[in-house]
CSV table of C-alpha atoms in Angstrom, one decimal:
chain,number,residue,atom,x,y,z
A,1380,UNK,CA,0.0,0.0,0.0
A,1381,UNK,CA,1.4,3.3,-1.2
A,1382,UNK,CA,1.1,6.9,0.1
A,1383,UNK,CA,0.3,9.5,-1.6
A,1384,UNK,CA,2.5,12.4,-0.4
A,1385,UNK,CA,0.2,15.8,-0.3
A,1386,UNK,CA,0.9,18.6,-2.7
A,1387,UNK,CA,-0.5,22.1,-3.1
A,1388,UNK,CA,-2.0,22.5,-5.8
A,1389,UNK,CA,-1.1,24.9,-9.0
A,1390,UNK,CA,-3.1,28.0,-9.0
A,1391,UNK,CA,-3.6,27.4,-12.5
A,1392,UNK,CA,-5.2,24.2,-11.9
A,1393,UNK,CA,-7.3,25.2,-8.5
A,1394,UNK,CA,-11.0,25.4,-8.4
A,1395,UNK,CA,-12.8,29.0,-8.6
A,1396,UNK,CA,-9.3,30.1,-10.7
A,1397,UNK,CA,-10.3,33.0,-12.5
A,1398,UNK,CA,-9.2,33.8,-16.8
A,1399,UNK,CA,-6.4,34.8,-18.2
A,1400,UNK,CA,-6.0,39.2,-18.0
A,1401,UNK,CA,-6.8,40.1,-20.9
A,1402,UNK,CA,-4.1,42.2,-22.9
A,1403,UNK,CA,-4.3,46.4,-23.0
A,1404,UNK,CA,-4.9,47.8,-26.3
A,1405,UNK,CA,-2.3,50.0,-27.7
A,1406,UNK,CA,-4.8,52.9,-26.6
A,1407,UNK,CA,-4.9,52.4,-23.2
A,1408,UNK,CA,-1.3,51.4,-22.9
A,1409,UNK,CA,-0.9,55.3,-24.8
A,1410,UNK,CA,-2.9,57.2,-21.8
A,1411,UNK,CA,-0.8,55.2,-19.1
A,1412,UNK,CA,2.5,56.5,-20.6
A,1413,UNK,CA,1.0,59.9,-20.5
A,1414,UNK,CA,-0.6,60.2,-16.9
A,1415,UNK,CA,2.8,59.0,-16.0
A,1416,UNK,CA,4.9,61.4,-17.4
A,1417,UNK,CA,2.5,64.5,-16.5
A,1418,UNK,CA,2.5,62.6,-12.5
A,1419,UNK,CA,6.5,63.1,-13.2
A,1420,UNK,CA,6.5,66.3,-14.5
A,1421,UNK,CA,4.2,67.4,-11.5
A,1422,UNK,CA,6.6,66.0,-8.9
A,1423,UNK,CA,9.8,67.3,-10.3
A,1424,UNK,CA,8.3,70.7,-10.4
A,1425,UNK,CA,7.3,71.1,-6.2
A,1426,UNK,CA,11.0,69.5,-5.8
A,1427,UNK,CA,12.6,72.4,-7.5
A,1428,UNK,CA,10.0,74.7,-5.4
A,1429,UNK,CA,11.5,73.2,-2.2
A,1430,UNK,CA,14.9,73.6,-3.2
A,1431,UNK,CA,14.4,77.3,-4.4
A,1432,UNK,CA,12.2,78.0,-1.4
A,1433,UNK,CA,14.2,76.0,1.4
A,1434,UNK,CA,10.8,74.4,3.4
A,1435,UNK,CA,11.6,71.6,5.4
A,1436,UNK,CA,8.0,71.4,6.8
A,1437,UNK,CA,6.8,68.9,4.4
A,1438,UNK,CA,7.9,65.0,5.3
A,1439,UNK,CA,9.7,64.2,2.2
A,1440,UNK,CA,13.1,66.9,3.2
A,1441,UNK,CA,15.4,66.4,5.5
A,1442,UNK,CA,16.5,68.5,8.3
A,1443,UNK,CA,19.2,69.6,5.9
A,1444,UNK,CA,17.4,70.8,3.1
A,1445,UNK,CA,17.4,67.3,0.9
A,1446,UNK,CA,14.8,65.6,-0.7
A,1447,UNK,CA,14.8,62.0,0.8
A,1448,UNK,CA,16.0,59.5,-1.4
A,1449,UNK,CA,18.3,61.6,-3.7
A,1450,UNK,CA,22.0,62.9,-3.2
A,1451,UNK,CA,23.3,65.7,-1.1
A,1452,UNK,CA,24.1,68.6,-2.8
A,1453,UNK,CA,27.6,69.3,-2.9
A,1454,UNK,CA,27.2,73.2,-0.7
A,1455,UNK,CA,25.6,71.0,2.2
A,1456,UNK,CA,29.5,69.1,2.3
A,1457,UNK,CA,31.1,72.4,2.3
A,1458,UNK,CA,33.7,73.6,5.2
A,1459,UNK,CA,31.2,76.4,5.8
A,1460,UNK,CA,28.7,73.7,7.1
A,1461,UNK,CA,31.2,71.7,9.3
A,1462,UNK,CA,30.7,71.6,12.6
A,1463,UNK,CA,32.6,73.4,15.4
A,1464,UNK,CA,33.4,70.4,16.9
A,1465,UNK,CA,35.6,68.5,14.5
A,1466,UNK,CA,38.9,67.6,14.7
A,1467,UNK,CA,40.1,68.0,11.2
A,1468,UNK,CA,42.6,70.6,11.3
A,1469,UNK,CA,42.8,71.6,8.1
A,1470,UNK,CA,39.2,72.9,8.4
A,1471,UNK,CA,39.8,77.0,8.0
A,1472,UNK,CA,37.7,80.3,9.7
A,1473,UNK,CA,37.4,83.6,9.1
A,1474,UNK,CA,39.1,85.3,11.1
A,1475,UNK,CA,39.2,89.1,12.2
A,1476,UNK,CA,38.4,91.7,9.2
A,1477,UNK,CA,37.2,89.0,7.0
A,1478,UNK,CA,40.5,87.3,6.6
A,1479,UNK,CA,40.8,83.6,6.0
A,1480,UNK,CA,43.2,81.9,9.0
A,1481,UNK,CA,43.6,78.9,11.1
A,1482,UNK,CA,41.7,78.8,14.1
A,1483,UNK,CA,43.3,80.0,17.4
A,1484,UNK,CA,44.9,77.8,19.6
A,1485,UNK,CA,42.4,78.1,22.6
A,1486,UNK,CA,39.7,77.4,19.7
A,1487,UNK,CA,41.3,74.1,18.7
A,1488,UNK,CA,40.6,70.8,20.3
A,1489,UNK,CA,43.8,69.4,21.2
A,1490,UNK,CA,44.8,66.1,21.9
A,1491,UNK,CA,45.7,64.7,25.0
A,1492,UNK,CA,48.7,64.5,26.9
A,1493,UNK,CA,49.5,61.0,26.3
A,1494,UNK,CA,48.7,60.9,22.6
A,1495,UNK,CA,50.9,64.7,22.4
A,1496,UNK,CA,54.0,62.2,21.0
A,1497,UNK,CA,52.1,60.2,17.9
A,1498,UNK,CA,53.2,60.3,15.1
A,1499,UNK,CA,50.6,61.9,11.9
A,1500,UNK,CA,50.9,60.4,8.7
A,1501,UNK,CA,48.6,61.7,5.6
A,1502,UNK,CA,47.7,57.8,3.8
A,1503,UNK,CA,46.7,60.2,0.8
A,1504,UNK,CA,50.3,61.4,0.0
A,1505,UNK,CA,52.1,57.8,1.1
A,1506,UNK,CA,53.3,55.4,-1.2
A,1507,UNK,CA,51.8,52.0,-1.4
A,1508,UNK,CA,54.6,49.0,-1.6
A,1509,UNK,CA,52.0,46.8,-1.9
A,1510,UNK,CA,53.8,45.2,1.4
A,1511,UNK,CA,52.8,46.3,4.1
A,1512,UNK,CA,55.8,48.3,5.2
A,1513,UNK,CA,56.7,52.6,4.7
A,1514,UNK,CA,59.3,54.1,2.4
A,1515,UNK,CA,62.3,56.6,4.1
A,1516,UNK,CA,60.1,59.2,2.6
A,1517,UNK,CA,57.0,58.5,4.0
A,1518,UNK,CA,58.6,57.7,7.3
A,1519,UNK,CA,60.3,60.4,8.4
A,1520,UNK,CA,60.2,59.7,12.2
A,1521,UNK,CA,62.0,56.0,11.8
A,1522,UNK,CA,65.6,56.7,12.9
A,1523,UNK,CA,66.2,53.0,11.5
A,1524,UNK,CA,65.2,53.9,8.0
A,1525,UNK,CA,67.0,56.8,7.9
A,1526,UNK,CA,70.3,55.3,9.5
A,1527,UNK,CA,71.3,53.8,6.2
A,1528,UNK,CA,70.9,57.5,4.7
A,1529,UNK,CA,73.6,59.3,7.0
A,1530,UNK,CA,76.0,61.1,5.3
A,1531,UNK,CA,74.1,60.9,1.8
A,1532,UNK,CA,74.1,63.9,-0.4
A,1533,UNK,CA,71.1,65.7,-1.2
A,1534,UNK,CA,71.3,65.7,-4.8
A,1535,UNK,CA,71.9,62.1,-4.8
A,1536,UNK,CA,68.8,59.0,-4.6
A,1537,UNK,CA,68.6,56.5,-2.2
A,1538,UNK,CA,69.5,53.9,-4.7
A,1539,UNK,CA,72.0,55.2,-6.1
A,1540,UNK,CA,73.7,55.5,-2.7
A,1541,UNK,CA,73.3,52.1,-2.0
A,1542,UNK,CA,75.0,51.3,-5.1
A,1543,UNK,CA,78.0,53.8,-4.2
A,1544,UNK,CA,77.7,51.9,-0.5
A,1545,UNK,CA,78.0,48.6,-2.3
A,1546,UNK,CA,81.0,49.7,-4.4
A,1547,UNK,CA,82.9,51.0,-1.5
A,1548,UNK,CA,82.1,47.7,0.5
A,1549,UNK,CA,83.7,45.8,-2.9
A,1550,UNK,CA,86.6,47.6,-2.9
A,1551,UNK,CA,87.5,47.8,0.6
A,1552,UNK,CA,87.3,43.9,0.1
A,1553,UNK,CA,89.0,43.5,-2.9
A,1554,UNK,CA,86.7,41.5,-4.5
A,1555,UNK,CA,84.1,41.7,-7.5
A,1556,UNK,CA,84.8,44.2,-9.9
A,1557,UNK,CA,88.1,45.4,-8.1
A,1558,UNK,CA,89.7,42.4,-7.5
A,1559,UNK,CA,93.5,43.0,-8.7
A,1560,UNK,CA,94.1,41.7,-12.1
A,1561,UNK,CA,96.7,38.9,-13.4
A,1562,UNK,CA,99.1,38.9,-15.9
A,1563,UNK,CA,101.3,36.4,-17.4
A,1564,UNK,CA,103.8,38.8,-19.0
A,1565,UNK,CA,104.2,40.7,-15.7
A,1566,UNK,CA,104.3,37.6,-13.4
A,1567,UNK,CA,107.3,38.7,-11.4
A,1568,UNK,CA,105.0,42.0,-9.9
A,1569,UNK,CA,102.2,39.8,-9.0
A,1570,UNK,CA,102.7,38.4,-5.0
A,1571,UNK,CA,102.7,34.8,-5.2
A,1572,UNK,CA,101.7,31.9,-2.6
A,1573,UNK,CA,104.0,31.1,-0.1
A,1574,UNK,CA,103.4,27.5,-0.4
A,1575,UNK,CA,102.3,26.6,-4.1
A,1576,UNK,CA,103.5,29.9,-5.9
A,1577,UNK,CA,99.8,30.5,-7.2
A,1578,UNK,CA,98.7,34.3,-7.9
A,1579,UNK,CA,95.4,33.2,-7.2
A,1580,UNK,CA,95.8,34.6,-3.5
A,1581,UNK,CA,93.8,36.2,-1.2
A,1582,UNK,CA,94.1,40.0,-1.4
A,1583,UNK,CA,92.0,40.4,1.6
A,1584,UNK,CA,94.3,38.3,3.8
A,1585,UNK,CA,97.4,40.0,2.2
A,1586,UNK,CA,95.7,43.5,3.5
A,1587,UNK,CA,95.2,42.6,6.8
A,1588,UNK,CA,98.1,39.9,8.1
A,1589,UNK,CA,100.3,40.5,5.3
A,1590,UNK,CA,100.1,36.7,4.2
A,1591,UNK,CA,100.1,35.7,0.7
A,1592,UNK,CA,98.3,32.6,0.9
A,1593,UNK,CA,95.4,31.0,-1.5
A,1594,UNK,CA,92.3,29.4,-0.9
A,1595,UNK,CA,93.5,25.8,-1.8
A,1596,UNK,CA,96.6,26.3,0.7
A,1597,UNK,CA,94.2,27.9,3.3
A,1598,UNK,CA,92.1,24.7,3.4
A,1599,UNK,CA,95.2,22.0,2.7
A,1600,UNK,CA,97.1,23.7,5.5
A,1601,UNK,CA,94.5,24.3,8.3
A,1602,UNK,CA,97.2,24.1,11.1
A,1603,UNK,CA,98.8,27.0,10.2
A,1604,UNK,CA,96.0,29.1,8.1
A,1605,UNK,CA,93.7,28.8,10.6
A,1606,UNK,CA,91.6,31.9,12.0
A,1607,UNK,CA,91.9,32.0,16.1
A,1608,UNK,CA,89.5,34.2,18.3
A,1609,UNK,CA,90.9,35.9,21.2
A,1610,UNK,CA,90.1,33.9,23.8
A,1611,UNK,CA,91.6,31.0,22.2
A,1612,UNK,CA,94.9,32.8,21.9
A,1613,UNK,CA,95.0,34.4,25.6
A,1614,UNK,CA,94.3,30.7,27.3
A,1615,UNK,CA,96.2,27.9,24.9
A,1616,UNK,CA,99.0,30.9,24.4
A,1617,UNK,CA,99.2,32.9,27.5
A,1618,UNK,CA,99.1,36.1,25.6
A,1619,UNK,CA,98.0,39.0,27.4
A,1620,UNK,CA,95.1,41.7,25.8
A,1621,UNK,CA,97.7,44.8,25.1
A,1622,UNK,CA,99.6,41.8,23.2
A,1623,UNK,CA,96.5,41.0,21.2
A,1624,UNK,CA,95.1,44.3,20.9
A,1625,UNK,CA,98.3,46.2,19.0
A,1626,UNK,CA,97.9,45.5,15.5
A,1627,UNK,CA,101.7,45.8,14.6
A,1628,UNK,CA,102.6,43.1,17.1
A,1629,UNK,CA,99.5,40.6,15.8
A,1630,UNK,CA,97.6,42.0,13.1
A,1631,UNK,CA,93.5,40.7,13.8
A,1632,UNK,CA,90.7,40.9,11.3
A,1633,UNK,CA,87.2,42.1,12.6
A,1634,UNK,CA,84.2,39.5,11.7
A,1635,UNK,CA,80.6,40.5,13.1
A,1636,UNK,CA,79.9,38.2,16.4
A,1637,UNK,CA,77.6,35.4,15.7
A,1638,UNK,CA,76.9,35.1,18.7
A,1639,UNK,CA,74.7,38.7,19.2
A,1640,UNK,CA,74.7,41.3,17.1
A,1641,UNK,CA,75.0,44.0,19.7
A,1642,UNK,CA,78.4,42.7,21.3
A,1643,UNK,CA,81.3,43.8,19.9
A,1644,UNK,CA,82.9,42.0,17.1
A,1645,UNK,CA,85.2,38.9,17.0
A,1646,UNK,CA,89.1,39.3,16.4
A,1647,UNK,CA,90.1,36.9,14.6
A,1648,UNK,CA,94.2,35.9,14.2
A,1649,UNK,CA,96.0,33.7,12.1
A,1650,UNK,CA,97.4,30.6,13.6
A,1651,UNK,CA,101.0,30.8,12.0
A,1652,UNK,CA,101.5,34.2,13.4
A,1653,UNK,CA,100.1,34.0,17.3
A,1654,UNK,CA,102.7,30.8,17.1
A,1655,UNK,CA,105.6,32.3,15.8
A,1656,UNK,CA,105.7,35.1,18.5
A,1657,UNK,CA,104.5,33.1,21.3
A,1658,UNK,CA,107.4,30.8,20.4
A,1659,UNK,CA,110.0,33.3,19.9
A,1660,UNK,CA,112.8,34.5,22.1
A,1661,UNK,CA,110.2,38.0,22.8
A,1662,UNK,CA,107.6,35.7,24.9
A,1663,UNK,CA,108.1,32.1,25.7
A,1664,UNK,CA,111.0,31.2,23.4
A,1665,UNK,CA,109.6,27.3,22.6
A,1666,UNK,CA,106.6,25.4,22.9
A,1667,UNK,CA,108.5,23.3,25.9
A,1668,UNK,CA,108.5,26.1,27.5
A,1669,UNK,CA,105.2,27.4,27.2
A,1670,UNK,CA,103.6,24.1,28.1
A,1671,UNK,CA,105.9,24.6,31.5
A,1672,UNK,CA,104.5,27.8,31.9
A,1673,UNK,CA,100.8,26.2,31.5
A,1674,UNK,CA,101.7,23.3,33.3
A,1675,UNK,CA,102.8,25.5,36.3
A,1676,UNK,CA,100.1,27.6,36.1
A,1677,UNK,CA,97.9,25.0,36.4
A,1678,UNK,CA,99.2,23.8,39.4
A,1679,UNK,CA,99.0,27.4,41.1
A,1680,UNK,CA,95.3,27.4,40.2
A,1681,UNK,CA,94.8,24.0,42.1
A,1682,UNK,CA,96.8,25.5,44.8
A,1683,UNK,CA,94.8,28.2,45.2
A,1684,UNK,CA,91.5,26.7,44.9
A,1685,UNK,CA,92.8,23.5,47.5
A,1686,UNK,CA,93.8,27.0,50.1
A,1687,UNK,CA,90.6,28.7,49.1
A,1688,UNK,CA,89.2,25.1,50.7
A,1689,UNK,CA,91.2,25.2,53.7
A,1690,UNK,CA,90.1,28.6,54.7
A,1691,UNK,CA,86.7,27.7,54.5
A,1692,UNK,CA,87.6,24.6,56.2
A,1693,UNK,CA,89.3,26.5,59.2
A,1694,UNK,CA,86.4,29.1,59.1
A,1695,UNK,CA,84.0,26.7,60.4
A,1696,UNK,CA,85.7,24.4,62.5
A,1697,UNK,CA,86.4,27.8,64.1
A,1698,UNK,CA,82.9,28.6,64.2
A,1699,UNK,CA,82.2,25.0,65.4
A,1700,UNK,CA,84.2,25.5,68.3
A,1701,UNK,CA,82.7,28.8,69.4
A,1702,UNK,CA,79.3,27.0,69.3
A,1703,UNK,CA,81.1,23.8,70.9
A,1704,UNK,CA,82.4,26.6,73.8
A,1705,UNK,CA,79.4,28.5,73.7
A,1706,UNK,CA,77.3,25.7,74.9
A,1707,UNK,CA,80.1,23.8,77.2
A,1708,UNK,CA,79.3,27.2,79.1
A,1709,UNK,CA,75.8,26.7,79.4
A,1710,UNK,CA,76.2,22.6,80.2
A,1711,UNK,CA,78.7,23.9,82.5
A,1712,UNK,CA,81.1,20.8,81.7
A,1713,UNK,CA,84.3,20.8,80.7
A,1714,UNK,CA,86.2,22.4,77.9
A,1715,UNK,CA,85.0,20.8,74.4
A,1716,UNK,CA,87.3,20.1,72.0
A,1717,UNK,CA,85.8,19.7,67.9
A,1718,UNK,CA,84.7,16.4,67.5
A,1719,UNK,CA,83.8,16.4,71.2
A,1720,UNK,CA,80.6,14.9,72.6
A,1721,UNK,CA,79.3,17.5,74.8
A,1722,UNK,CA,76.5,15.5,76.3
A,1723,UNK,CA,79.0,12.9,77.5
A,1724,UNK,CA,81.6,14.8,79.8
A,1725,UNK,CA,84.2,15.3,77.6
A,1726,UNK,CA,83.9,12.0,75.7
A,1727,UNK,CA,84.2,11.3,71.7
A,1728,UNK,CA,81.2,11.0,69.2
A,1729,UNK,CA,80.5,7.1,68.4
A,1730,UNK,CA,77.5,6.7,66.0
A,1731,UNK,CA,75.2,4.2,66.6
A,1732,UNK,CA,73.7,3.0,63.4
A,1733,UNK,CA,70.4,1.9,63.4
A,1734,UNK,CA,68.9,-0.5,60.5
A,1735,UNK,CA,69.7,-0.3,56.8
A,1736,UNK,CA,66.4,1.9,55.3
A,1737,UNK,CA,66.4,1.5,51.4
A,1738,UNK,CA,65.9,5.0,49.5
A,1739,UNK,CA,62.3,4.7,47.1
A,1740,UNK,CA,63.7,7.6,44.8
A,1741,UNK,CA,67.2,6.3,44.6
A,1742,UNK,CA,67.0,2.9,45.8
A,1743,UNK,CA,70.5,3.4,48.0
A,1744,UNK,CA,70.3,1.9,51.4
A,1745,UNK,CA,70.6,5.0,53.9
A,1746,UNK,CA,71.8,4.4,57.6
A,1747,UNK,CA,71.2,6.9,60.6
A,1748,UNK,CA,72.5,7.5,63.5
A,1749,UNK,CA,70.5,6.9,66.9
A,1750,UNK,CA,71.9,10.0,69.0
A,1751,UNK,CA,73.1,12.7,66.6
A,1752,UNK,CA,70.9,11.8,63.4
A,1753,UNK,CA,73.8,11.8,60.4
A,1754,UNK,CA,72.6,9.9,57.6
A,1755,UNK,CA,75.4,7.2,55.6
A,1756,UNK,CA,75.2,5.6,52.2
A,1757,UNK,CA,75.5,2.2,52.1
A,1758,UNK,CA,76.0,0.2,48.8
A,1759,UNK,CA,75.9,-3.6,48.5
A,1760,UNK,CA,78.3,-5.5,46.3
């Protein structure tokens, strides 16, 4: 058995429907077309009345003057019609004698005290980078922007400084465009390796430590053209910082520390040359004897630290036995001695250990002692 699911019916198909309309004849449609137009006519002419007349008592104008349902005018937007209280200050009054003139300052509305320091920017003069960042020039009150533009002359762009920045970066590193040519026929005024004879050196290198070395020898020979920070030289060396710092005596080149870019930078020294003076005659004379010198420092440093123990050692056996004599007073037995047993008459400490107590955490047996409480370590093997 099947069932029927209800429908509404089609109006076209429901009892009491009434005929088809039947269509207008051209005459009729004619005298529509004309009552409307006259019905226009009529209703443009009492808006232009309005307008001329300015009556805002009938429903269909606005407090301003406007019919509902059309556009402003363009006088109602004017700067005459602004109100008093806005806080554009380009908006201009009359002042005294007619004259045009900003408004006086106890007119304005100024800001308050903690938004005195923002910064204004007109969006309708700034350029869009189409990344969501400002230009130097639309930015005038970013010191970082600007710090690039220091020392630029006036009559000069910003990219064509950068390209003069770039060039003098290139040339101060003797590379790109102003690396030093070569030349067979003049071979004997080119500076040569020191340990293949190539030309192919680096000039930057031969600037700073005076080394003609190349980049094959560099990496062949890393025991002796190896870079060395500063620390590294003052503790496996012993050189002292007016040693590292004068530039004659152990030329240095400066590389931006990697570490953070706000500390100061890295000086960097070539292996060879921190060597060759440590092991001359001026400092140490030989390695033997620098590793002497290490060797005995060294053992100062242990001797200091093993007396830095003692005198903290001393310190409190001394305040021990103040606290021993303190309360040998108060027992009123005899004098105490450090390791004494005070509650004994003058006798020494024996522990008593109790039972073997196995540690949950660490699983170490711990022992105690039944009169003064010290705790032992026991291990099984």
């Amino acid at each position: 058995m099947s069932v029927t699911r209800p429908r509404t019916p089609s109006p076209s198909r429901g009892h009491g429907s009434t005929a088809p309309p039947v269509p207008l004849t051209p005459e009729q449609v004619r005298r529509i077309e004309t009552n409307r137009l006259k019905a226009k006519a009529i209703r443009n002419q009492k808006e232009a009345a309005l307008r001329t007349t300015g009556d805002d008592s009938s429903a269909r104008t606005s407090s301003r003057g406007t019919v509902s349902g059309h556009k402003r005018p363009y006088a109602s937007l004017s700067a005459a019609n602004t109100p008093a209280t806005s806080r554009d200050a380009r908006n201009e009054s009359q002042g005294p004698g007619g004259a045009i003139g900003r408004n006086n300052l106890q007119d304005r509305i100024e800001p308050t005290h903690r938004f005195s320091k923002v910064a204004e920017y007109d969006f309708s003069k700034m350029t869009d980078t189409k990344g969501g960042f400002l230009t130097a020039e639309d930015d005038p009150h970013n010191k970082a922007l600007h710090a690039l533009a220091e020392g630029k002359p006036a009559e000069m762009t910003m990219q064509e400084w950068e390209r003069q920045r770039d060039q003098r970066s290139q040339r101060e590193a003797r590379s790109s465009l102003f690396e030093p040519g070569l030349s067979v026929l003049k071979r004997e005024e080119h500076p040569e390796c020191r340990e293949c004879g190539s030309m192919e050196i680096d000039w930057k290198w031969h600037e700073v430590f005076g080394c003609r070395v190349c980049s094959r020898c560099k990496e062949k020979y890393p025991d002796r053209y190896s870079l060395l920070t500063k620390t590294e030289a003052r503790e496996d060396y012993l050189l002292t910082d007016p040693e590292l710092k004068d530039p004659e005596l152990l030329p240095h080149l400066d590389r931006p520390n990697p570490h953070k870019s706000t500390w100061n930078n890295m000086m960097l020294y070539l292996r060879y040359q921190v060597e060759e003076y440590a092991f001359s005659p001026r400092k140490w004379g030989s390695a033997e004897a620098l590793d002497e010198q290490f060797s005995k420092r060294e053992a100062d440093k242990k001797k200091r630290k093993e007396e830095k123990f003692r005198s903290r050692l001393r310190d409190l056996k001394k305040r021990t036995r103040v606290e021993a004599h303190r309360r040998n007073r108060t027992n009123g037995a005899a004098r105490g001695e450090f390791g004494d047993d005070l509650g004994r008459g003058g006798g020494k400490h024996e522990h008593e250990w109790g039972q073997t107590v196995t540690d949950p955490d660490t699983g170490i047996g711990v022992k105690t002692c039944v009169e003064c409480g010290m705790e032992v370590e026991e291990l099984e093997f």
